[in-house]
Structures are given as C-alpha cells and as structure tokens.
CSV table of C-alpha atoms in Angstrom, one decimal:
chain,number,residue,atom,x,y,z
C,861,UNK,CA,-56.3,-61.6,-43.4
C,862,UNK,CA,-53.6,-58.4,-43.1
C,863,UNK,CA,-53.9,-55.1,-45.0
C,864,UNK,CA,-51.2,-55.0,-47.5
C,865,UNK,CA,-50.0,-52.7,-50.6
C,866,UNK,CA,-49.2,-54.8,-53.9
C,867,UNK,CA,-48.5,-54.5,-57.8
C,868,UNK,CA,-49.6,-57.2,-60.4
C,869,UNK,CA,-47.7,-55.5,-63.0
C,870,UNK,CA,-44.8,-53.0,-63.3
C,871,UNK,CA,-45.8,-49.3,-64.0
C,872,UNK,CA,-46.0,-45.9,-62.1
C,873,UNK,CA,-46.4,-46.2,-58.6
C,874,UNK,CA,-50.0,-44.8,-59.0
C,875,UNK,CA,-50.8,-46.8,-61.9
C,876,UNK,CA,-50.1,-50.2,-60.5
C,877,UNK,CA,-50.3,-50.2,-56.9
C,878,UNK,CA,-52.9,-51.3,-54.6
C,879,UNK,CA,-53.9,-51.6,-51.1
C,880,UNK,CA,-56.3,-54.1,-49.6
C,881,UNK,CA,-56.7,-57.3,-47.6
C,882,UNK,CA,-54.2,-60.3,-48.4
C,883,UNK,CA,-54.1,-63.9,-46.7
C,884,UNK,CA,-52.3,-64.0,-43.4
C,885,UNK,CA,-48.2,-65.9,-44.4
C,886,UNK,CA,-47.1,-68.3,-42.2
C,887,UNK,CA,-43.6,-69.1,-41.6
C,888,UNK,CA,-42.6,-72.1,-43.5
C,889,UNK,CA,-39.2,-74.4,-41.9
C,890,UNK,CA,-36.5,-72.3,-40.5
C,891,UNK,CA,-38.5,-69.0,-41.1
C,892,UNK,CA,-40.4,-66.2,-39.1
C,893,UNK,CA,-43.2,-64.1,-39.3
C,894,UNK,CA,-43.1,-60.4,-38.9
C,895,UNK,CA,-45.6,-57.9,-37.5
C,896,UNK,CA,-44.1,-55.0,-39.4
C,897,UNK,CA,-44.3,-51.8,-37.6
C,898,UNK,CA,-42.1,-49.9,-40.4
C,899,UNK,CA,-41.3,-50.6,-44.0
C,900,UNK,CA,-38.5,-48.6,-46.0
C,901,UNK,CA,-38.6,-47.7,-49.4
C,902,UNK,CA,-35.3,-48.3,-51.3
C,903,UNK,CA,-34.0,-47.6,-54.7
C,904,UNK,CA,-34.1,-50.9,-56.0
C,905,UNK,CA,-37.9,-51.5,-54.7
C,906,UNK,CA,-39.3,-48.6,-57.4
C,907,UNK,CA,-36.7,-50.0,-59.9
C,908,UNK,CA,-38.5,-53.2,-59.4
C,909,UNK,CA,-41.6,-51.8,-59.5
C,910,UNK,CA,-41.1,-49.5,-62.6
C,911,UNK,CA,-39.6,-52.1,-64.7
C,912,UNK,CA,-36.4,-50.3,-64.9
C,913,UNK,CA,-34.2,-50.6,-67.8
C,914,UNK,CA,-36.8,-52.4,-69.9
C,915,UNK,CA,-37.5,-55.6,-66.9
C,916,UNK,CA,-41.1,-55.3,-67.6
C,917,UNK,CA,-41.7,-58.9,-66.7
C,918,UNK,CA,-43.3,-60.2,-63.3
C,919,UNK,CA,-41.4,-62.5,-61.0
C,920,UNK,CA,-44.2,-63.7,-59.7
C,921,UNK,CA,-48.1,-62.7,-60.2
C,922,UNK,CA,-48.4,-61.1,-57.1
C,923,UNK,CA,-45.6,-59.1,-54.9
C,924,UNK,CA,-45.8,-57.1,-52.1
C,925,UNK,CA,-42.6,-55.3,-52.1
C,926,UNK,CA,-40.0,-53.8,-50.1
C,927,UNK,CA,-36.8,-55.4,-48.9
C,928,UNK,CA,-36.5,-53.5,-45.5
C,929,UNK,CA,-38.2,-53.4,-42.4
C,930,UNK,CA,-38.9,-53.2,-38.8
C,931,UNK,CA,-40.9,-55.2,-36.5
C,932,UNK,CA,-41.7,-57.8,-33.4
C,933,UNK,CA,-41.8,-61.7,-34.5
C,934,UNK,CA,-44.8,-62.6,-34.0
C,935,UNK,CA,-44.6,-66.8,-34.8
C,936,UNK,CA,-41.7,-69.1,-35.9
C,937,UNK,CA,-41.2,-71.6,-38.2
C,938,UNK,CA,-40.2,-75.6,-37.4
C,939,UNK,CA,-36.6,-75.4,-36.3
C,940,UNK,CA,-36.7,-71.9,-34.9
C,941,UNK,CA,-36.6,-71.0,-31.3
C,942,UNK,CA,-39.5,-70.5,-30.1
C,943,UNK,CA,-37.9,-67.9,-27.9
C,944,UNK,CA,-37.5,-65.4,-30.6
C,945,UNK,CA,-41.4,-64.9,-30.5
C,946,UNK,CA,-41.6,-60.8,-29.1
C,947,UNK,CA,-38.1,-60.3,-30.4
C,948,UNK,CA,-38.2,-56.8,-31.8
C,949,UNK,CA,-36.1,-57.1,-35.2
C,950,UNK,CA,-35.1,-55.4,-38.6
C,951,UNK,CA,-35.8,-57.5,-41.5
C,952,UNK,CA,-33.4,-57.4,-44.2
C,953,UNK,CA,-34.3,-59.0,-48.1
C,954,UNK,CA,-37.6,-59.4,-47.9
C,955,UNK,CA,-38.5,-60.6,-51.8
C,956,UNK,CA,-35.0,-61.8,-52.7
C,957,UNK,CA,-36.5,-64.2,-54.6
C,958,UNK,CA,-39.8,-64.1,-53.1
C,959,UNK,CA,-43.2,-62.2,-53.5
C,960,UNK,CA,-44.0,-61.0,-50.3
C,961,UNK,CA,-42.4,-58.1,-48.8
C,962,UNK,CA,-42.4,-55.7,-45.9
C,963,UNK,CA,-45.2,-53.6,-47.1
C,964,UNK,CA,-47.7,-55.2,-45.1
C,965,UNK,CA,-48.6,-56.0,-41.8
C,966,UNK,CA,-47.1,-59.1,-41.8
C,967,UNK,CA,-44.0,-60.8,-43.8
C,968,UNK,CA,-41.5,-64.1,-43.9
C,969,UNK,CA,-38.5,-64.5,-44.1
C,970,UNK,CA,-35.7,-66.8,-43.3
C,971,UNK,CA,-34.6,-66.5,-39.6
C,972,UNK,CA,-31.4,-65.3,-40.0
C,973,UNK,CA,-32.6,-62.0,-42.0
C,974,UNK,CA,-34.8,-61.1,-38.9
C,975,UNK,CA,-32.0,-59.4,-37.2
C,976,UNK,CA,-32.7,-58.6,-33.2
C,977,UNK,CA,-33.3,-55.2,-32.9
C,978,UNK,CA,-31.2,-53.4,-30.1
C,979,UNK,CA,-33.2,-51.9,-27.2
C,980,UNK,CA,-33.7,-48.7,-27.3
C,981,UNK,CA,-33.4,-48.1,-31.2
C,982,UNK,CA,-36.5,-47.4,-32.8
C,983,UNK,CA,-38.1,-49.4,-35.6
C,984,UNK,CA,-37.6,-46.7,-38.3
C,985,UNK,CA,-33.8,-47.3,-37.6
C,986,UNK,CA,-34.2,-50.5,-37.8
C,987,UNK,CA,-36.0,-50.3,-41.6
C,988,UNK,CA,-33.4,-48.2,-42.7
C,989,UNK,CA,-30.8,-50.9,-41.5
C,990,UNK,CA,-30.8,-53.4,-44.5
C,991,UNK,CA,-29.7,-52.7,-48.0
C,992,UNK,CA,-28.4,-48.9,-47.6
C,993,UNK,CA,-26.6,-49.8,-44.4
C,994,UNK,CA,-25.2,-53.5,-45.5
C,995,UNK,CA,-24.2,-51.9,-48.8
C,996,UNK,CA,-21.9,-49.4,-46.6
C,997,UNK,CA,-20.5,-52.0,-44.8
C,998,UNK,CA,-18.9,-54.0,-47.8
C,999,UNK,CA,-18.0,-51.3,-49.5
C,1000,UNK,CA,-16.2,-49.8,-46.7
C,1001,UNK,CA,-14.4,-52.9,-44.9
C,1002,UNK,CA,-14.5,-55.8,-47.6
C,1003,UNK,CA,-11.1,-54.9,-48.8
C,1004,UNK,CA,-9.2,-54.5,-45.4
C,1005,UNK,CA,-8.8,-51.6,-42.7
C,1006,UNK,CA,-9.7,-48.6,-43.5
C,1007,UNK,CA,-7.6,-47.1,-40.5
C,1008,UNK,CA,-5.4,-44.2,-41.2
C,1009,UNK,CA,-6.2,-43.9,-44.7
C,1010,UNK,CA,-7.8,-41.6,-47.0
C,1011,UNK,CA,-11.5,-42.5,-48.2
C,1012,UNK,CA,-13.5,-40.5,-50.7
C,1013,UNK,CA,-17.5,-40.9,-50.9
C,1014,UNK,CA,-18.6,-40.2,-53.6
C,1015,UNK,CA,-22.7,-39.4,-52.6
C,1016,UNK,CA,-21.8,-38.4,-49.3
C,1017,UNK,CA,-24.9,-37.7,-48.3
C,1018,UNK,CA,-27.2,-40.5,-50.2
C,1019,UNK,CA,-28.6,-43.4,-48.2
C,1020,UNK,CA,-25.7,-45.6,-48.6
C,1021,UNK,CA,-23.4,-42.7,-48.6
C,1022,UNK,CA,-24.4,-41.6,-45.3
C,1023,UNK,CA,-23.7,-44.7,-43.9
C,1024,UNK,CA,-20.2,-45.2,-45.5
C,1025,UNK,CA,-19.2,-41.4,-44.1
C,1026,UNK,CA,-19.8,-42.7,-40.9
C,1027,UNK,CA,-18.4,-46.0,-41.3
C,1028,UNK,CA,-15.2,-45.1,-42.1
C,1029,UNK,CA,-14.6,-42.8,-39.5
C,1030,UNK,CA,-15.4,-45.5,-36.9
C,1031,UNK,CA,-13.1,-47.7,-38.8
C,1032,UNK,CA,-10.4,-45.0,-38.3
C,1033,UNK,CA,-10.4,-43.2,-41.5
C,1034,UNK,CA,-7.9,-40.7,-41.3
C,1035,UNK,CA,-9.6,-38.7,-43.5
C,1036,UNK,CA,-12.9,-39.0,-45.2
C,1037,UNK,CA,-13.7,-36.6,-48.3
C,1038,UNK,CA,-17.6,-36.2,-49.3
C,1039,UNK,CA,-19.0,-35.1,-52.6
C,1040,UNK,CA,-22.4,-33.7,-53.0
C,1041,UNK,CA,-23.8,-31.4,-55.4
C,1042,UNK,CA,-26.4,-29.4,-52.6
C,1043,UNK,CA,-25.7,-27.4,-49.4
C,1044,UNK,CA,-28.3,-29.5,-47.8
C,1045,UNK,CA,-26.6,-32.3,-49.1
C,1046,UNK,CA,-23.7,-31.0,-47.5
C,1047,UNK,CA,-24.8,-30.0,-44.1
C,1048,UNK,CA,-25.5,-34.3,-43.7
C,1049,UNK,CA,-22.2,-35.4,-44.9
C,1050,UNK,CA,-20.8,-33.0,-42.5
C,1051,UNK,CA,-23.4,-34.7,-39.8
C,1052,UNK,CA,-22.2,-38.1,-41.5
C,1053,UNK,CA,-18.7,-37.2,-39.9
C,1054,UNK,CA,-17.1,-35.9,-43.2
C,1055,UNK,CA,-13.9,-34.5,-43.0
C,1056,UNK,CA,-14.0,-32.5,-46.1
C,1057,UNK,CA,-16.9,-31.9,-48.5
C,1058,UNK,CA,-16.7,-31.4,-52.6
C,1059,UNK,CA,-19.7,-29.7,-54.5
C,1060,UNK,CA,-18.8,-31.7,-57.7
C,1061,UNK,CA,-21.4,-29.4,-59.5
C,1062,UNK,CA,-19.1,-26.3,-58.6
C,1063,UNK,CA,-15.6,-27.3,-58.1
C,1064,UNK,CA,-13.3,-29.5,-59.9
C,1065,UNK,CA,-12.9,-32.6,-57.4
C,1066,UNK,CA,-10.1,-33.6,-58.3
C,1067,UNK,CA,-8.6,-30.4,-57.9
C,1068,UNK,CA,-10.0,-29.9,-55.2
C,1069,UNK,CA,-8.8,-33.1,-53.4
C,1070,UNK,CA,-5.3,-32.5,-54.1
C,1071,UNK,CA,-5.6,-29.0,-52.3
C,1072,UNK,CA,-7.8,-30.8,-49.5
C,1073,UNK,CA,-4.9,-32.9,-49.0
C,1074,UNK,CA,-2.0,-31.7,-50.1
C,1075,UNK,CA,-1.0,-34.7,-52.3
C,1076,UNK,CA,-2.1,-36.2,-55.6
C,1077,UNK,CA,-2.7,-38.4,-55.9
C,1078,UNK,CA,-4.0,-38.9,-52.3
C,1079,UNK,CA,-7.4,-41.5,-52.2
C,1080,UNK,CA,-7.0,-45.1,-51.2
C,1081,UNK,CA,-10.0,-46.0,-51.1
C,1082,UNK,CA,-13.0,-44.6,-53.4
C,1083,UNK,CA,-16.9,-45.3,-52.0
C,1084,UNK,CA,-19.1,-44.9,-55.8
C,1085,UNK,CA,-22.3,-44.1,-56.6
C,1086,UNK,CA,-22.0,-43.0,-60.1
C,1087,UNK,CA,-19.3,-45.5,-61.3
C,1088,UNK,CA,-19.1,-44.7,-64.9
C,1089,UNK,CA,-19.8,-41.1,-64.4
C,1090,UNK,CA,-16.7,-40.6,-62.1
C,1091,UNK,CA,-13.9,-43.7,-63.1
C,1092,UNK,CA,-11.8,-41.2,-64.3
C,1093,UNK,CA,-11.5,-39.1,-61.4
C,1094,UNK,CA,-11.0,-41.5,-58.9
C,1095,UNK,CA,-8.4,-42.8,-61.2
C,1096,UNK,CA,-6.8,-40.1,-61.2
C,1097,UNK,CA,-7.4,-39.2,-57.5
C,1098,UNK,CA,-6.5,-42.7,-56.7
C,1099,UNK,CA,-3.3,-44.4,-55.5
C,1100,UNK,CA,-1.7,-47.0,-56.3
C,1101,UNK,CA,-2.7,-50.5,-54.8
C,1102,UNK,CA,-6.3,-48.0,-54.2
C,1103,UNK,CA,-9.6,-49.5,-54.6
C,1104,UNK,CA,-12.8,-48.7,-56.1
C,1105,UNK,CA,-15.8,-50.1,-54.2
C,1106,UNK,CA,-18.9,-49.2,-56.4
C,1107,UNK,CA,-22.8,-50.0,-56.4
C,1108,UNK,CA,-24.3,-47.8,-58.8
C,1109,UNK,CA,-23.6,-46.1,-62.4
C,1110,UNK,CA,-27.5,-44.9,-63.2
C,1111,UNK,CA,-25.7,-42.1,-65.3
C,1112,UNK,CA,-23.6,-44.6,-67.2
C,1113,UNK,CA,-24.9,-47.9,-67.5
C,1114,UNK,CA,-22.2,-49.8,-69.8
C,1115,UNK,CA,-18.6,-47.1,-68.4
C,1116,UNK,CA,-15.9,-47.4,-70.8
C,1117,UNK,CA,-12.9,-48.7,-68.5
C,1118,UNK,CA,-9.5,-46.9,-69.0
C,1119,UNK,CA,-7.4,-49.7,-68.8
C,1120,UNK,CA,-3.8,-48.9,-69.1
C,1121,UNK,CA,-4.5,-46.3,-66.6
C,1122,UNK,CA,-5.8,-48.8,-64.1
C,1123,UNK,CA,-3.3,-50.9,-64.6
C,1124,UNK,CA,-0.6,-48.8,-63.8
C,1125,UNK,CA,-1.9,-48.4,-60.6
C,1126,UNK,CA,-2.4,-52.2,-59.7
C,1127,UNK,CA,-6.5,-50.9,-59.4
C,1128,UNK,CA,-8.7,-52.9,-57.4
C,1129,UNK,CA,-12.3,-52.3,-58.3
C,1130,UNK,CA,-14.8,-54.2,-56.4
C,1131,UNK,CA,-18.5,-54.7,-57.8
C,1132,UNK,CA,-21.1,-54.4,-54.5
C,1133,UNK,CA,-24.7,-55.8,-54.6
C,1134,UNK,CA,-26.0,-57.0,-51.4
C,1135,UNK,CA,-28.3,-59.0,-53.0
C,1136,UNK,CA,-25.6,-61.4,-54.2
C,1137,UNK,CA,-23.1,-60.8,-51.1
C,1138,UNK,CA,-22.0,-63.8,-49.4
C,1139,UNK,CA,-23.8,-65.4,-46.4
C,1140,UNK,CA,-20.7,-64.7,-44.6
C,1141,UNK,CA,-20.6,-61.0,-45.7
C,1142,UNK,CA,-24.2,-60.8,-44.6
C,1143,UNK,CA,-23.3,-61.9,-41.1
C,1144,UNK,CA,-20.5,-59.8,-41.0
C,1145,UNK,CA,-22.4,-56.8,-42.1
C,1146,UNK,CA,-25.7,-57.3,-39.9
C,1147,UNK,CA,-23.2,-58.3,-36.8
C,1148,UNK,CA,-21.0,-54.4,-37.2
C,1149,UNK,CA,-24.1,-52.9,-37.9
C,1150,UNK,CA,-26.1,-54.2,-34.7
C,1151,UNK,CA,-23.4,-53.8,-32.5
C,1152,UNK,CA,-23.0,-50.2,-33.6
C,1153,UNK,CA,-26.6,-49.8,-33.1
C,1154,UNK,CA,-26.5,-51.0,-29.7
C,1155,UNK,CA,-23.9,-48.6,-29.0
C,1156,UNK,CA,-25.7,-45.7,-31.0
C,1157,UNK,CA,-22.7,-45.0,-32.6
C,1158,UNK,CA,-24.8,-44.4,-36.0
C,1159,UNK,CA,-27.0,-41.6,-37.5
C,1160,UNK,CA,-29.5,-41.7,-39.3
C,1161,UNK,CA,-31.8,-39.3,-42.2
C,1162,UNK,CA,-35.3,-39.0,-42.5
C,1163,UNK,CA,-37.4,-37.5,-45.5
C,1164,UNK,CA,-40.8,-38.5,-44.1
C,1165,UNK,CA,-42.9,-41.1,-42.8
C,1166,UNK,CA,-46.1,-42.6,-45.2
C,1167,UNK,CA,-49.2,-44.5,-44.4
C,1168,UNK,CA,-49.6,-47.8,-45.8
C,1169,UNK,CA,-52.7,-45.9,-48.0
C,1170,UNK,CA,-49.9,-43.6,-49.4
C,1171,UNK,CA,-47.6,-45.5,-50.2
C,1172,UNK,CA,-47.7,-44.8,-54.0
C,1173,UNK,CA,-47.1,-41.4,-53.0
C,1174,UNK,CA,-44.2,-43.3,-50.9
C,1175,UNK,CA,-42.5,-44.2,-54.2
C,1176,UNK,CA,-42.7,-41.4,-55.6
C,1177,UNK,CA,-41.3,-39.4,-53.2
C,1178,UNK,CA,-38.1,-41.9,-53.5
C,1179,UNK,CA,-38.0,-41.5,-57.0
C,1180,UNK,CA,-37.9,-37.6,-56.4
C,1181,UNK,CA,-34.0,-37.1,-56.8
C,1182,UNK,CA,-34.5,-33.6,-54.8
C,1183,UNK,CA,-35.5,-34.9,-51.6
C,1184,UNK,CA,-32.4,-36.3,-48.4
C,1185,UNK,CA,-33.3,-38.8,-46.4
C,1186,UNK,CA,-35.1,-41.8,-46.1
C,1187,UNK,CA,-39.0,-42.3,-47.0
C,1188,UNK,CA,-40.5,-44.9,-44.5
C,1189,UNK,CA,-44.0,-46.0,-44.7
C,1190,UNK,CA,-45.1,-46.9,-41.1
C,1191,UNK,CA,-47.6,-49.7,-41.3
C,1192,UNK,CA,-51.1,-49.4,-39.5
C-alpha cells in the first residue's frame, strides 16, 4: 500500500478530496514506476478537479491527480531498461488518459514521460518542468527562430509565462516585452529576463509598445494567456507574417475573431495544448528543456511547498489568482 490524495467526484478541493492508503501500481509493458518526491499543482489539475465549465463527469471512478512531478524510478516495466531503476526523473502527463497521478507516493507512466533528471537540479524543478515549461517551449519555437525578433508575453510572469520570457531570450530574442498587471509580477518578468515590462491594468499596451520600441507595429511574435481578452491588441501590435501562439482565454471563452484584420496581415495563430502536442513536439520540448536544465540556464518561482495532508489547501492556493509562483506539494 502508498499514501495517496484522491477525488471520487468533482467539487471544491475541500469538499472532495481525500487522503489515505491506496494499492501499490505496478508498471505495466513499456512503463515505470515512480517514487515521487514532489508533485506540482497546475491549472488544469483544479480545473479537472472542480468540473470547470460544467465537466462534472468522472473519467474514471477513482483519480489521483496531478500531471507533474519529481522522483527516482523505482521498478520498470517489460521492455524497459532495467538500468533506469535509481534514475532520478521528472514525470510529465501523469493522468492523460489515466487515473493515477503524481499525488502519491508512487505513480506510472509510460517510459518516455519519465524524463532523467539532470544532476544537480532539485526535484521541485523537476515538477515544475512538465506542462508550464513544455507549453513555453511550443509556443515559443514551434513556428521558427525566434532570433533577432521582437516577442511579447503576454503573462510575463505566470507559470508558462515565466518560462517563455526566458525562452526567448536564449533563443536570441532581440527583444522580449512582458505584461503583468502587479509590481510583484513585474519584479519576475524582469528576473524572467524581460526586456521591457507593461502594467496592462495602468497603461495602454499598445501604446506603450510602440513607444518601447519605436515602431508600430513592432511584435512578431505574441506569447497569450488571455486570447480573447487581448486579439485585438496583438493585432494591432502585430506585424505582418506575425504569429499568435496562445493557450488560454479564461476571460473569453468563445473570442470573436477580427477577420479582415487578420487577414491583412497574413496572421498565423497557433492553438497550444500540450496535452494534444505531437510525440515529436514532446521530445523536442522535454530534450531543450533538459539540456537547459543541465546547464542551469533556467529560473524558476516558488509560492510554497504543501504536505500531501494539505493538499486541498494545495489547490486552493493555485486557484488563488493573487499568489506568483508555483504551489508544490512534497510527498512524504
């Protein structure tokens, strides 16, 4: 048996979660089991959990969630190395598709999303690694070089935000343009490697862009968090041939798309979810991402670290739109 946190039915966090003993997975063919050291809370995992936007129904009658985490393989499956056994590694996609996450003390998962960890990179790096930092990735690279262009993030200092600040400017950015709506939000872009940084609560961004940069419009390439909240600006900010890489609109679900406007300006806007990102994306994303790890070329944000017995508090501390950072729950 493990300890392990679970939900039988969607609800609040304190509602519907519980923590307890659960059977002991074993890695089926071509899989590995995880001791989990650290498990990340993400976004999507309390959506899942909440039943956001009326997805009330189970997937399954049992799920211990949580996509992300950190850990040490601990057994392999048939047709894995047995070498990999002790291999530290951070665990991306946990219950895509499946009920049993990282929000226990141990989980499975194919081999290939148990991603060796480098040395000397702690585990609550490595839990933060999966959907905020793969997200980044394809939104920053999937449509070519980023070198020597112009790149606005829009949530410069949000999870996947972070990540994308820094991304570009290792991918040669020449310029990278951050919008937040805090001062503390701003002091992490800054730390993110941002160039410039926008209080879109205070200023007009667009405005403000074209006096950043002396052009208008002056954007190539436009990281979003709040698609239909902000397609009109980065329109407008946005050159022609540009691109829109986007993985959110929470404000806007269903965004009205100004089309003549678009077209005009031969508008490339690309729809990330890493959930349904190629295999081949996935390699790509967890191969930059390691090697950049290995070189600790990245930063990273903390909020704070939960127990496992928390981690209802854990949730809701993710859901809390005030906090910066990244809620971990380190597993006992």
């Amino acid at each position: 048996m493990m300890k392990a946190a679970w939900f039988e039915s969607k609800g609040a966090a304190r509602d519907v979660m519980r923590v307890g003993q659960r059977p002991m997975p074993e890695p089926a063919e071509g899989e590995v089991r995880v001791r989990v050291h650290v498990s990340a809370v993400n976004p999507s995992d309390t959506k899942n959990r909440g039943g956001y936007r009326g997805n009330v129904q189970m997937p399954f009658p049992l799920v211990i969630p949580h996509q992300d985490g950190a850990g040490v393989i601990d057994k392999v499956g048939e047709g894995v190395d047995a070498s990999r056994v002790g291999e530290r590694v951070w665990v991306y996609e946990a219950t895509l598709g499946r009920p049993f996450g990282t929000a226990a003390q141990y989980t499975t998962v194919p081999a290939h999303k148990a991603v060796k960890l480098p040395d000397g990179v702690d585990f609550d790096v490595g839990a933060c690694m999966g959907i905020p930092a793969m997200t980044a990735h394809r939104c920053v690279f999937a449509d070519g070089s980023v070198a020597g262009k112009t790149v606005l993030v829009q949530g410069g200092a949000g999870a996947v935000g972070y990540y994308a600040v820094q991304m570009a400017k290792l991918g040669g950015a020449a310029r990278v343009i951050a919008t937040v709506s805090r001062d503390d939000q701003a002091a992490r872009a800054r730390e993110a490697g941002a160039d410039d940084v926008v209080n879109y609560k205070s200023e007009d961004l667009a405005a403000r862009v074209k006096e950043i940069t002396g052009a208008e419009p002056a954007v190539d390439r436009v990281i979003e968090v709040a698609f239909g909240a902000n397609l009109r600006a980065d329109v407008q900010m946005l050159r022609p041939n540009g691109v829109i890489a986007t993985y959110a609109s929470d404000a806007v679900h269903e965004p009205a798309i100004p089309f003549w406007p678009m077209l005009a300006k031969d508008l490339t806007v690309r729809f990330v979810l890493v959930y349904a990102m190629s295999a081949q994306a996935h390699a790509e994303a967890a191969g930059w991402i390691t090697g950049a790890l290995a070189a600790h070329r990245l930063h990273h944000q903390f909020h704070r670290s939960f127990t496992l017995d928390e981690i209802a508090l854990a949730h809701e501390a993710t859901e809390a739109m005030a906090n910066v950072g990244k809620v971990l729950v380190v597993v006992d």
